[in-house]
mmCIF file of C-alpha atoms in Angstrom:
data_model
loop_
_atom_site.group_PDB
_atom_site.id
_atom_site.type_symbol
_atom_site.label_atom_id
_atom_site.label_comp_id
_atom_site.label_asym_id
_atom_site.label_seq_id
_atom_site.Cartn_x
_atom_site.Cartn_y
_atom_site.Cartn_z
ATOM 1 C CA MET U 4 0.000 0.000 0.000
ATOM 2 C CA LYS U 5 1.183 3.528 -0.822
ATOM 3 C CA VAL U 6 0.460 6.245 1.738
ATOM 4 C CA PRO U 7 1.450 9.780 0.677
ATOM 5 C CA PHE U 8 2.516 12.296 3.300
ATOM 6 C CA ASN U 9 -0.069 14.765 2.011
ATOM 7 C CA ASP U 10 -2.433 14.424 -0.924
ATOM 8 C CA LEU U 11 -3.072 17.872 -2.347
ATOM 9 C CA GLN U 12 -3.608 16.401 -5.782
ATOM 10 C CA GLN U 13 -6.712 14.573 -4.560
ATOM 11 C CA GLN U 14 -8.035 17.721 -2.867
ATOM 12 C CA HIS U 15 -7.484 19.841 -5.950
ATOM 13 C CA GLU U 16 -9.038 17.258 -8.248
ATOM 14 C CA GLN U 17 -12.198 17.333 -6.119
ATOM 15 C CA LEU U 18 -12.304 21.138 -6.319
ATOM 16 C CA LYS U 19 -11.027 21.478 -9.872
ATOM 17 C CA GLN U 20 -14.155 22.980 -11.415
ATOM 18 C CA PRO U 21 -14.852 25.628 -8.720
ATOM 19 C CA LEU U 22 -11.163 26.552 -8.684
ATOM 20 C CA ILE U 23 -11.176 26.999 -12.468
ATOM 21 C CA GLU U 24 -14.325 29.115 -12.184
ATOM 22 C CA ALA U 25 -12.679 31.232 -9.474
ATOM 23 C CA PHE U 26 -9.678 31.791 -11.744
ATOM 24 C CA GLU U 27 -11.928 32.764 -14.622
ATOM 25 C CA ASP U 28 -13.809 35.257 -12.431
ATOM 26 C CA VAL U 29 -10.573 37.021 -11.526
ATOM 27 C CA PHE U 30 -9.252 36.779 -15.089
ATOM 28 C CA ASP U 31 -12.393 38.331 -16.533
ATOM 29 C CA SER U 32 -12.466 41.117 -13.926
ATOM 30 C CA GLY U 33 -8.788 42.060 -14.177
ATOM 31 C CA GLN U 34 -8.626 42.396 -10.381
ATOM 32 C CA PHE U 35 -5.240 40.712 -10.025
ATOM 33 C CA ILE U 36 -3.470 42.783 -7.368
ATOM 34 C CA GLY U 37 -4.776 42.885 -3.835
ATOM 35 C CA LYS U 38 -4.818 46.638 -3.496
ATOM 36 C CA GLU U 39 -7.577 48.563 -1.749
ATOM 37 C CA GLY U 40 -10.922 47.728 -3.305
ATOM 38 C CA ASN U 41 -10.064 44.302 -4.740
ATOM 39 C CA PRO U 42 -13.405 42.480 -4.327
ATOM 40 C CA PHE U 43 -11.883 38.985 -4.161
ATOM 41 C CA VAL U 44 -9.444 39.909 -1.414
ATOM 42 C CA ALA U 45 -12.108 41.844 0.483
ATOM 43 C CA ALA U 46 -14.505 38.885 0.313
ATOM 44 C CA PHE U 47 -11.900 36.481 1.641
ATOM 45 C CA GLU U 48 -10.861 38.860 4.429
ATOM 46 C CA LYS U 49 -14.477 39.187 5.539
ATOM 47 C CA ASP U 50 -15.115 35.432 5.469
ATOM 48 C CA PHE U 51 -11.864 34.460 7.182
ATOM 49 C CA ALA U 52 -12.395 37.066 9.910
ATOM 50 C CA ARG U 53 -15.804 35.526 10.515
ATOM 51 C CA PHE U 54 -14.278 32.030 10.571
ATOM 52 C CA CYS U 55 -11.754 33.170 13.218
ATOM 53 C CA GLN U 56 -14.417 35.127 15.138
ATOM 54 C CA ALA U 57 -12.224 38.202 14.714
ATOM 55 C CA ARG U 58 -13.155 41.812 13.924
ATOM 56 C CA HIS U 59 -10.511 42.232 11.237
ATOM 57 C CA CYS U 60 -8.519 40.166 8.747
ATOM 58 C CA ILE U 61 -5.798 41.837 6.696
ATOM 59 C CA ALA U 62 -4.478 39.782 3.786
ATOM 60 C CA CYS U 63 -0.794 39.869 2.853
ATOM 61 C CA ALA U 64 1.737 38.125 0.632
ATOM 62 C CA ASN U 65 2.769 35.242 2.908
ATOM 63 C CA GLY U 66 2.969 34.041 6.497
ATOM 64 C CA THR U 67 6.512 35.270 7.074
ATOM 65 C CA ASP U 68 5.583 38.778 5.978
ATOM 66 C CA ALA U 69 2.603 38.570 8.321
ATOM 67 C CA ILE U 70 4.848 38.104 11.371
ATOM 68 C CA GLU U 71 7.266 40.854 10.347
ATOM 69 C CA ILE U 72 4.427 43.272 9.615
ATOM 70 C CA ALA U 73 2.825 42.495 12.981
ATOM 71 C CA LEU U 74 6.108 43.327 14.714
ATOM 72 C CA ARG U 75 6.515 46.570 12.794
ATOM 73 C CA VAL U 76 2.923 47.607 13.451
ATOM 74 C CA LEU U 77 3.591 47.104 17.171
ATOM 75 C CA ARG U 78 6.697 49.308 16.745
ATOM 76 C CA ILE U 79 9.145 46.609 17.797
ATOM 77 C CA GLY U 80 12.642 47.120 16.422
ATOM 78 C CA SER U 81 16.297 47.780 17.125
ATOM 79 C CA GLY U 82 17.429 46.924 20.655
ATOM 80 C CA ASP U 83 14.232 45.051 21.513
ATOM 81 C CA GLU U 84 13.909 41.371 22.373
ATOM 82 C CA VAL U 85 11.076 39.030 21.434
ATOM 83 C CA ILE U 86 10.489 35.622 23.030
ATOM 84 C CA VAL U 87 10.004 32.714 20.600
ATOM 85 C CA PRO U 88 10.004 28.908 20.930
ATOM 86 C CA ALA U 89 13.271 27.071 20.292
ATOM 87 C CA ARG U 90 11.604 24.596 17.986
ATOM 88 C CA THR U 91 9.532 25.836 15.080
ATOM 89 C CA TRP U 92 9.936 27.003 11.489
ATOM 90 C CA ILE U 93 12.500 29.787 11.103
ATOM 91 C CA SER U 94 9.931 32.404 9.999
ATOM 92 C CA THR U 95 9.004 33.067 13.617
ATOM 93 C CA ALA U 96 12.558 34.014 14.577
ATOM 94 C CA GLU U 97 13.840 35.525 11.341
ATOM 95 C CA ALA U 98 10.975 38.010 11.246
ATOM 96 C CA VAL U 99 12.168 39.271 14.633
ATOM 97 C CA SER U 100 15.695 39.685 13.308
ATOM 98 C CA HIS U 101 14.458 41.430 10.170
ATOM 99 C CA VAL U 102 12.909 44.258 12.210
ATOM 100 C CA GLY U 103 16.216 44.722 14.066
ATOM 101 C CA ALA U 104 15.193 42.981 17.284
ATOM 102 C CA ARG U 105 16.678 39.814 18.773
ATOM 103 C CA PRO U 106 14.785 36.517 19.060
ATOM 104 C CA ILE U 107 15.123 35.059 22.565
ATOM 105 C CA PHE U 108 14.584 31.311 22.459
ATOM 106 C CA VAL U 109 12.720 29.355 25.133
ATOM 107 C CA ASP U 110 12.748 25.559 25.346
ATOM 108 C CA VAL U 111 9.628 23.564 24.487
ATOM 109 C CA ASP U 112 7.324 21.469 26.626
ATOM 110 C CA PRO U 113 8.201 17.747 26.317
ATOM 111 C CA LEU U 114 4.533 16.734 26.056
ATOM 112 C CA THR U 115 2.791 19.398 23.960
ATOM 113 C CA LYS U 116 5.946 20.397 21.985
ATOM 114 C CA ASN U 117 4.837 24.050 22.268
ATOM 115 C CA ILE U 118 6.799 26.776 24.033
ATOM 116 C CA ASP U 119 7.242 25.881 27.717
ATOM 117 C CA SER U 120 5.338 28.658 29.467
ATOM 118 C CA THR U 121 7.025 27.849 32.807
ATOM 119 C CA LYS U 122 10.371 28.988 31.355
ATOM 120 C CA ILE U 123 9.286 32.302 29.851
ATOM 121 C CA ARG U 124 9.608 34.510 32.937
ATOM 122 C CA ALA U 125 13.268 33.618 33.346
ATOM 123 C CA VAL U 126 14.258 35.373 30.094
ATOM 124 C CA ILE U 127 12.233 38.573 30.500
ATOM 125 C CA ASN U 128 14.144 41.791 31.021
ATOM 126 C CA SER U 129 13.793 45.497 30.281
ATOM 127 C CA ARG U 130 14.399 44.921 26.556
ATOM 128 C CA THR U 131 11.646 42.299 26.199
ATOM 129 C CA LYS U 132 8.747 43.660 24.189
ATOM 130 C CA ALA U 133 6.703 40.690 22.979
ATOM 131 C CA ILE U 134 6.042 36.957 22.999
ATOM 132 C CA ILE U 135 5.328 34.970 19.838
ATOM 133 C CA PRO U 136 3.746 31.652 20.827
ATOM 134 C CA VAL U 137 3.517 29.166 17.961
ATOM 135 C CA HIS U 138 0.558 26.807 17.889
ATOM 136 C CA LEU U 139 2.835 24.015 16.727
ATOM 137 C CA PHE U 140 1.524 21.307 14.399
ATOM 138 C CA GLY U 141 -2.029 22.623 14.962
ATOM 139 C CA LEU U 142 -2.110 22.432 18.780
ATOM 140 C CA PRO U 143 -2.715 25.677 20.705
ATOM 141 C CA ALA U 144 -0.033 26.831 23.108
ATOM 142 C CA ASP U 145 -0.719 27.438 26.816
ATOM 143 C CA MET U 146 -2.449 30.761 26.218
ATOM 144 C CA ASP U 147 -3.816 31.370 29.734
ATOM 145 C CA GLU U 148 -0.327 31.427 31.200
ATOM 146 C CA ILE U 149 1.166 33.324 28.264
ATOM 147 C CA VAL U 150 -1.532 36.007 28.509
ATOM 148 C CA ALA U 151 -0.947 36.258 32.267
ATOM 149 C CA ILE U 152 2.810 36.691 31.781
ATOM 150 C CA ALA U 153 2.301 39.306 29.086
ATOM 151 C CA SER U 154 -0.079 41.219 31.320
ATOM 152 C CA GLU U 155 2.347 41.137 34.266
ATOM 153 C CA HIS U 156 5.225 42.508 32.183
ATOM 154 C CA ASP U 157 3.325 44.730 29.732
ATOM 155 C CA LEU U 158 4.318 42.615 26.726
ATOM 156 C CA LYS U 159 2.631 42.306 23.363
ATOM 157 C CA ILE U 160 1.474 38.924 22.039
ATOM 158 C CA ILE U 161 1.635 37.875 18.397
ATOM 159 C CA GLU U 162 0.133 34.437 17.877
ATOM 160 C CA ASP U 163 1.860 32.473 15.127
ATOM 161 C CA ALA U 164 -1.106 30.448 13.898
ATOM 162 C CA ALA U 165 0.424 29.336 10.590
ATOM 163 C CA GLN U 166 -0.274 25.678 11.379
ATOM 164 C CA ALA U 167 -3.493 25.993 13.363
ATOM 165 C CA HIS U 168 -6.369 27.321 11.268
ATOM 166 C CA GLY U 169 -9.560 26.655 13.218
ATOM 167 C CA ALA U 170 -8.013 25.405 16.471
ATOM 168 C CA PHE U 171 -9.578 26.324 19.817
ATOM 169 C CA TYR U 172 -8.249 26.939 23.317
ATOM 170 C CA LYS U 173 -10.910 26.658 26.048
ATOM 171 C CA ASP U 174 -13.701 27.167 23.504
ATOM 172 C CA GLN U 175 -12.039 30.343 22.235
ATOM 173 C CA PRO U 176 -10.557 30.426 18.722
ATOM 174 C CA ILE U 177 -6.807 30.832 18.496
ATOM 175 C CA GLY U 178 -5.860 34.239 17.203
ATOM 176 C CA SER U 179 -8.172 35.950 19.689
ATOM 177 C CA PHE U 180 -5.713 35.954 22.613
ATOM 178 C CA GLY U 181 -2.965 38.169 21.229
ATOM 179 C CA ASP U 182 -2.764 41.729 20.012
ATOM 180 C CA LEU U 183 -2.335 40.267 16.528
ATOM 181 C CA ALA U 184 -2.269 36.772 15.051
ATOM 182 C CA THR U 185 -0.650 35.621 11.831
ATOM 183 C CA PHE U 186 -1.562 32.889 9.366
ATOM 184 C CA SER U 187 0.123 31.269 6.397
ATOM 185 C CA PHE U 188 -1.774 29.936 3.385
ATOM 186 C CA PHE U 189 1.177 28.041 1.907
ATOM 187 C CA PRO U 190 -0.289 25.240 -0.253
ATOM 188 C CA GLY U 191 0.394 22.481 2.294
ATOM 189 C CA LYS U 192 -1.379 24.236 5.183
ATOM 190 C CA ASN U 193 -4.787 23.104 6.424
ATOM 191 C CA LEU U 194 -6.120 26.032 4.403
ATOM 192 C CA GLY U 195 -3.707 26.532 1.536
ATOM 193 C CA CYS U 196 -3.796 28.537 -1.677
ATOM 194 C CA LEU U 197 -2.232 27.621 -5.022
ATOM 195 C CA GLY U 198 0.799 29.800 -4.523
ATOM 196 C CA ASP U 199 1.711 31.844 -1.466
ATOM 197 C CA ALA U 200 -0.312 34.113 0.785
ATOM 198 C CA GLY U 201 -0.886 35.002 4.412
ATOM 199 C CA CYS U 202 -2.918 37.229 6.694
ATOM 200 C CA ILE U 203 -3.066 38.981 10.040
ATOM 201 C CA ILE U 204 -6.133 39.049 12.275
ATOM 202 C CA THR U 205 -6.901 41.370 15.172
ATOM 203 C CA ASN U 206 -9.756 42.709 17.273
ATOM 204 C CA ASP U 207 -8.079 46.107 17.630
ATOM 205 C CA ASP U 208 -9.461 48.696 15.196
ATOM 206 C CA ASP U 209 -6.392 50.945 15.290
ATOM 207 C CA LEU U 210 -3.965 48.048 14.752
ATOM 208 C CA ALA U 211 -6.122 46.822 11.878
ATOM 209 C CA THR U 212 -6.003 50.205 10.142
ATOM 210 C CA ARG U 213 -2.247 50.523 10.564
ATOM 211 C CA THR U 214 -1.687 46.919 9.425
ATOM 212 C CA LYS U 215 -3.811 47.395 6.302
ATOM 213 C CA ARG U 216 -1.883 50.509 5.377
ATOM 214 C CA PHE U 217 1.472 48.916 6.115
ATOM 215 C CA THR U 218 0.829 46.112 3.615
ATOM 216 C CA ASP U 219 0.193 48.683 0.892
ATOM 217 C CA HIS U 220 3.129 51.120 1.137
ATOM 218 C CA GLY U 221 1.727 52.932 4.168
ATOM 219 C CA ARG U 222 -1.028 54.447 2.051
ATOM 220 C CA SER U 223 -4.234 56.012 3.313
ATOM 221 C CA GLY U 224 -5.085 57.158 -0.232
ATOM 222 C CA ARG U 225 -3.672 56.570 -3.686
ATOM 223 C CA PHE U 226 -0.744 58.950 -3.195
ATOM 224 C CA ASP U 227 -1.084 59.627 0.530
ATOM 225 C CA HIS U 228 1.684 57.765 2.329
ATOM 226 C CA GLU U 229 1.358 58.242 6.094
ATOM 227 C CA PHE U 230 4.509 56.215 6.762
ATOM 228 C CA GLU U 231 6.913 53.856 5.031
ATOM 229 C CA GLY U 232 5.197 50.502 4.626
ATOM 230 C CA ARG U 233 5.872 47.733 2.163
ATOM 231 C CA ASN U 234 4.303 45.909 -0.749
ATOM 232 C CA SER U 235 2.840 42.740 0.764
ATOM 233 C CA ARG U 236 -0.540 42.139 -0.798
ATOM 234 C CA MET U 237 -2.494 38.968 -1.456
ATOM 235 C CA ASP U 238 -3.213 38.468 -5.154
ATOM 236 C CA GLY U 239 -6.819 38.437 -6.247
ATOM 237 C CA ILE U 240 -6.392 34.962 -7.743
ATOM 238 C CA GLN U 241 -5.101 33.493 -4.469
ATOM 239 C CA ALA U 242 -7.914 35.158 -2.535
ATOM 240 C CA ALA U 243 -10.469 33.635 -4.905
ATOM 241 C CA PHE U 244 -8.892 30.181 -4.528
ATOM 242 C CA LEU U 245 -8.892 30.518 -0.743
ATOM 243 C CA SER U 246 -12.554 31.527 -0.725
ATOM 244 C CA VAL U 247 -13.378 28.290 -2.560
ATOM 245 C CA LYS U 248 -11.379 26.223 -0.081
ATOM 246 C CA LEU U 249 -12.582 28.034 3.045
ATOM 247 C CA LYS U 250 -16.049 26.615 2.481
ATOM 248 C CA HIS U 251 -14.593 23.147 3.108
ATOM 249 C CA LEU U 252 -12.235 23.911 5.985
ATOM 250 C CA GLU U 253 -14.557 22.855 8.814
ATOM 251 C CA GLU U 254 -15.189 19.502 7.126
ATOM 252 C CA TRP U 255 -11.467 19.018 6.450
ATOM 253 C CA THR U 256 -10.697 19.843 10.083
ATOM 254 C CA ARG U 257 -13.234 17.284 11.295
ATOM 255 C CA LYS U 258 -11.665 14.651 9.057
ATOM 256 C CA ARG U 259 -8.160 15.519 10.274
ATOM 257 C CA GLN U 260 -9.341 15.203 13.866
ATOM 258 C CA GLU U 261 -10.923 11.833 13.132
ATOM 259 C CA ALA U 262 -7.643 10.721 11.565
ATOM 260 C CA GLY U 263 -5.724 12.014 14.581
ATOM 261 C CA SER U 264 -7.982 10.047 16.917
ATOM 262 C CA GLU U 265 -7.521 6.899 14.849
ATOM 263 C CA TYR U 266 -3.736 7.351 14.926
ATOM 264 C CA ARG U 267 -3.776 7.802 18.702
ATOM 265 C CA LYS U 268 -5.680 4.572 19.236
ATOM 266 C CA ALA U 269 -3.452 2.622 16.872
ATOM 267 C CA LEU U 270 -0.164 4.015 18.189
ATOM 268 C CA HIS U 271 -1.148 3.613 21.830
ATOM 269 C CA LYS U 272 -1.431 -0.122 21.216
ATOM 270 C CA ILE U 273 2.191 -0.319 20.056
ATOM 271 C CA GLY U 274 3.538 1.937 22.779
ATOM 272 C CA LEU U 275 4.592 4.972 20.740
ATOM 273 C CA SER U 276 4.431 8.508 22.181
ATOM 274 C CA PHE U 277 2.996 11.479 20.338
ATOM 275 C CA GLN U 278 2.113 15.137 20.899
ATOM 276 C CA GLU U 279 -0.125 15.347 23.948
ATOM 277 C CA THR U 280 -3.392 17.257 23.562
ATOM 278 C CA PRO U 281 -4.615 18.726 26.877
ATOM 279 C CA SER U 282 -8.368 18.505 27.409
ATOM 280 C CA ASP U 283 -8.803 22.292 27.287
ATOM 281 C CA ARG U 284 -7.802 22.679 23.632
ATOM 282 C CA THR U 285 -8.488 21.220 20.199
ATOM 283 C CA HIS U 286 -5.834 19.962 17.800
ATOM 284 C CA VAL U 287 -6.357 20.485 14.058
ATOM 285 C CA TYR U 288 -3.518 18.138 13.028
ATOM 286 C CA HIS U 289 -1.576 20.057 10.460
ATOM 287 C CA VAL U 290 1.123 17.570 11.420
ATOM 288 C CA PHE U 291 0.866 14.297 13.344
ATOM 289 C CA ALA U 292 4.222 13.965 15.078
ATOM 290 C CA ILE U 293 5.501 10.969 17.039
ATOM 291 C CA GLU U 294 8.735 10.265 18.912
ATOM 292 C CA VAL U 295 10.771 7.156 18.195
ATOM 293 C CA ASP U 296 14.208 5.760 18.892
ATOM 294 C CA LYS U 297 16.423 5.219 15.842
ATOM 295 C CA ARG U 298 14.272 7.660 13.885
ATOM 296 C CA ASP U 299 16.215 7.432 10.639
ATOM 297 C CA HIS U 300 16.033 3.637 10.631
ATOM 298 C CA VAL U 301 12.274 3.754 11.282
ATOM 299 C CA ARG U 302 11.808 6.231 8.464
ATOM 300 C CA GLU U 303 13.748 3.993 6.076
ATOM 301 C CA VAL U 304 11.577 0.997 6.961
ATOM 302 C CA LEU U 305 8.428 3.055 6.426
ATOM 303 C CA ASN U 306 9.694 4.251 3.062
ATOM 304 C CA LYS U 307 10.300 0.668 1.927
ATOM 305 C CA ALA U 308 6.735 -0.143 2.977
ATOM 306 C CA GLY U 309 5.398 2.694 0.800
ATOM 307 C CA VAL U 310 4.712 5.083 3.685
ATOM 308 C CA SER U 311 5.916 8.661 3.222
ATOM 309 C CA SER U 312 6.991 10.637 6.281
ATOM 310 C CA GLY U 313 8.548 13.957 7.229
ATOM 311 C CA ILE U 314 10.732 15.566 9.875
ATOM 312 C CA HIS U 315 9.612 18.767 11.618
ATOM 313 C CA TYR U 316 12.250 20.007 12.355
ATOM 314 C CA PRO U 317 15.683 18.338 12.002
ATOM 315 C CA LEU U 318 17.398 21.292 13.707
ATOM 316 C CA ALA U 319 15.981 23.329 16.555
ATOM 317 C CA LEU U 320 16.526 26.981 15.689
ATOM 318 C CA PRO U 321 19.225 27.771 18.296
ATOM 319 C CA PHE U 322 21.405 25.038 16.780
ATOM 320 C CA SER U 323 21.007 26.091 13.150
ATOM 321 C CA LYS U 324 23.764 27.955 11.306
ATOM 322 C CA ALA U 325 21.666 31.103 11.302
ATOM 323 C CA TYR U 326 22.057 31.420 15.076
ATOM 324 C CA GLN U 327 25.473 29.842 15.653
ATOM 325 C CA VAL U 328 26.906 33.256 16.467
ATOM 326 C CA HIS U 329 25.162 33.114 19.852
ATOM 327 C CA GLY U 330 26.988 29.924 20.856
ATOM 328 C CA TYR U 331 23.974 28.046 22.197
ATOM 329 C CA GLN U 332 24.697 24.678 23.831
ATOM 330 C CA GLN U 333 22.680 21.480 24.177
ATOM 331 C CA ASN U 334 21.938 22.178 27.834
ATOM 332 C CA ASP U 335 20.401 25.548 26.979
ATOM 333 C CA PHE U 336 17.438 23.838 25.277
ATOM 334 C CA PRO U 337 17.591 20.153 26.281
ATOM 335 C CA VAL U 338 14.057 19.207 25.236
ATOM 336 C CA ALA U 339 14.287 20.824 21.813
ATOM 337 C CA PHE U 340 17.721 19.235 21.342
ATOM 338 C CA GLU U 341 16.444 15.743 22.137
ATOM 339 C CA GLN U 342 13.413 16.090 19.874
ATOM 340 C CA MET U 343 15.607 16.890 16.866
ATOM 341 C CA THR U 344 16.598 13.233 16.477
ATOM 342 C CA ARG U 345 13.406 11.589 17.754
ATOM 343 C CA THR U 346 10.486 13.354 16.070
ATOM 344 C CA LEU U 347 8.881 11.866 12.975
ATOM 345 C CA SER U 348 5.837 13.221 11.138
ATOM 346 C CA LEU U 349 3.318 10.715 9.810
ATOM 347 C CA PRO U 350 0.979 11.067 6.811
ATOM 348 C CA ILE U 351 -2.154 13.044 7.576
ATOM 349 C CA PHE U 352 -4.635 14.829 5.307
ATOM 350 C CA PRO U 353 -8.445 15.058 5.212
ATOM 351 C CA ASP U 354 -9.003 12.071 2.934
ATOM 352 C CA ILE U 355 -6.577 9.636 4.535
ATOM 353 C CA THR U 356 -8.453 6.402 5.182
ATOM 354 C CA VAL U 357 -8.693 4.262 8.306
ATOM 355 C CA GLU U 358 -7.068 1.459 6.331
ATOM 356 C CA GLN U 359 -4.118 3.695 5.466
ATOM 357 C CA ILE U 360 -3.696 4.781 9.093
ATOM 358 C CA ARG U 361 -3.771 1.188 10.310
ATOM 359 C CA TYR U 362 -1.241 0.250 7.649
ATOM 360 C CA VAL U 363 1.053 3.058 8.819
ATOM 361 C CA ALA U 364 0.700 1.825 12.412
ATOM 362 C CA ALA U 365 1.407 -1.777 11.400
ATOM 363 C CA SER U 366 4.465 -0.658 9.436
ATOM 364 C CA LEU U 367 5.661 1.296 12.476
ATOM 365 C CA ALA U 368 5.195 -1.750 14.674
ATOM 366 C CA GLN U 369 7.483 -3.691 12.364
ATOM 367 C CA ALA U 370 10.003 -0.860 12.218
ATOM 368 C CA ILE U 371 10.431 -0.596 15.996
ATOM 369 C CA LEU U 372 10.871 -4.312 16.636
#
């Protein structure tokens, strides 16, 4: 049996006709660039804000831009420090560096794999301006504690929700805890376009206005530039594609959660550990990650059995070349360091079947013998 890691081709085949129609609508209208007044971008922003239960959604070019723009809108820059998890995709940290601030890494929780909220206070000082919790793999971070810490120290919160579209923490949608929250619509995300795009959501009217202007050269009118912004706009075509897909996101999330539950039952029987989901939050399973000994051997056995897999992430950020200058050591982030060689991502997508999941589990059982 062949089990792909993700099956976008199947998803796109099912939506082929409405996606073609969406393209034709944009093509016929000529509304290609997501500047002020683009009806396709405006429609998606309205619908995604409603999906997130947020007052505002501001579309932009990609998820990395979204984080950097959020930082700039909050006026974080040179000499400032921003707390980020030690284990995530580099966008979270590099956006901090790009605005002139320094990312301050915090180790991750061994069970949830998210930033360890019990270790945040220890790195706060007078230069600390914000915390960027990442809802890793689709599981919300410990937002009650993070919000409490931010309140105590007058820090801003930017939620990195690139992997967690539609996740909830204590019956509250992620993205509603921070000053701003950022999303990526990279094709492989739970809600992905057919190119690249991102957005920022907020419940703050003033931040929304400034964010919207920042994405379009700081403009309040065609030639009225209130400040230096940048060109980071979602294309009309991508917005139209996302509007088609958004209609299916709740169903896809339900299917991912059913697949996650099936994996948990199957893997529990063979004694494998996986990302723990506390009872106060919902996981949307952008990634289903497990921990195994001899990870590379296990992955090779799975590959021979026709099972595709992935590694998120082979290097924790403090140990990557980009941050070698700081001289971080293994003992600085022991949990993140250990997970680098033990974490393996299994196939998961809305249309994965129970038979495929059980085959993956059976192949894993053989691999760990």
